Amino acid sequence: MNSADISRRRFALIAGSASVIPKLAAAEPLTAQTVAQRIRMTLGGDWPLTGPDGFKAGDPSTVVKGIATTAMATLDVLKQASKANTNLILTYEPTFYSRMDGHLPPGAVGGRVAGDADDPVIKAKREFIDKNGLVVFRLRDHWQARKESDMVTGLASALGWSAHVVKGDNSLYEVPPATAEATVNLIRSKLNLRAGLRAVGDRTATVRRVLLFPGSMTPATMWQRYSDVDMVIAGEVREWENTHYAADMFAAGEKRALVTTGRVVSEEPGMRLCADWVKTLVKEVPAKWIGVGDPYWRPA
């Protein structure tokens, strides 16, 4: 047998073996569960089933076409998400109006509670989610826990104050001096507020240092920090504790102010940053932020 015969035989063996080489597996579809797993692994920490973060509606096995982040998955936000072909919604606040997100607390027997799954509004909202193939995942505690403090820095950026942060405390800002009234008007304009904004204090006082507290501010936090700044800017407070504390301070002659923008509105800039973060984590599909907006209005 000459070398040519050996070469032909070798070629035949190689060619034959090529036919049995398995094809490369197709890429796994990007499901909501896959995205959630990436989020969990990246943010770390514990994710207990009884915690606030996790899937709240929809099928986690749904293939993701796009991702939307929002401060709260209101019906209007869900409609915008569906129209934009984004079927995975990451929300900071509950979708179903209570900490239990539409589920009765463990051990509850009979009756109706706020957020009860039998509530007609909750049922209609779930039906819309299911009909449009949406999936809602709550991302609050773990997003809030990031060392970058996105909820605070996002609000500062929206107000144009990022460059004025006080070193060592990203909730404090030394802003260009202005009257309290001018500062409130700036906040209203920057956050596109309608009637949700409220202010207590001397409107003519000069504001130089502010404290930003998106979300709900407790009395303990306000009482501890109120004397450190000229103006406290929070999402919401308990009126009979915080608001009238500020009002009594004003009556006593203090030149300080308390401003509330609305809880969800104050959290929107932080969830805009969340959309930017999601884009670095999930590159297969687009991600965008959808704003909730100020739901309040004033009579003409």
mmCIF file of C-alpha atoms in Angstrom, residues 7 65 78:
data_model
loop_
_atom_site.group_PDB
_atom_site.id
_atom_site.type_symbol
_atom_site.label_atom_id
_atom_site.label_comp_id
_atom_site.label_asym_id
_atom_site.label_seq_id
_atom_site.Cartn_x
_atom_site.Cartn_y
_atom_site.Cartn_z
ATOM 1 C CA SER A 7 -3.735 9.473 2.623
ATOM 2 C CA LYS A 65 -37.955 40.956 25.183
ATOM 3 C CA LEU A 78 -47.431 48.545 32.922
#
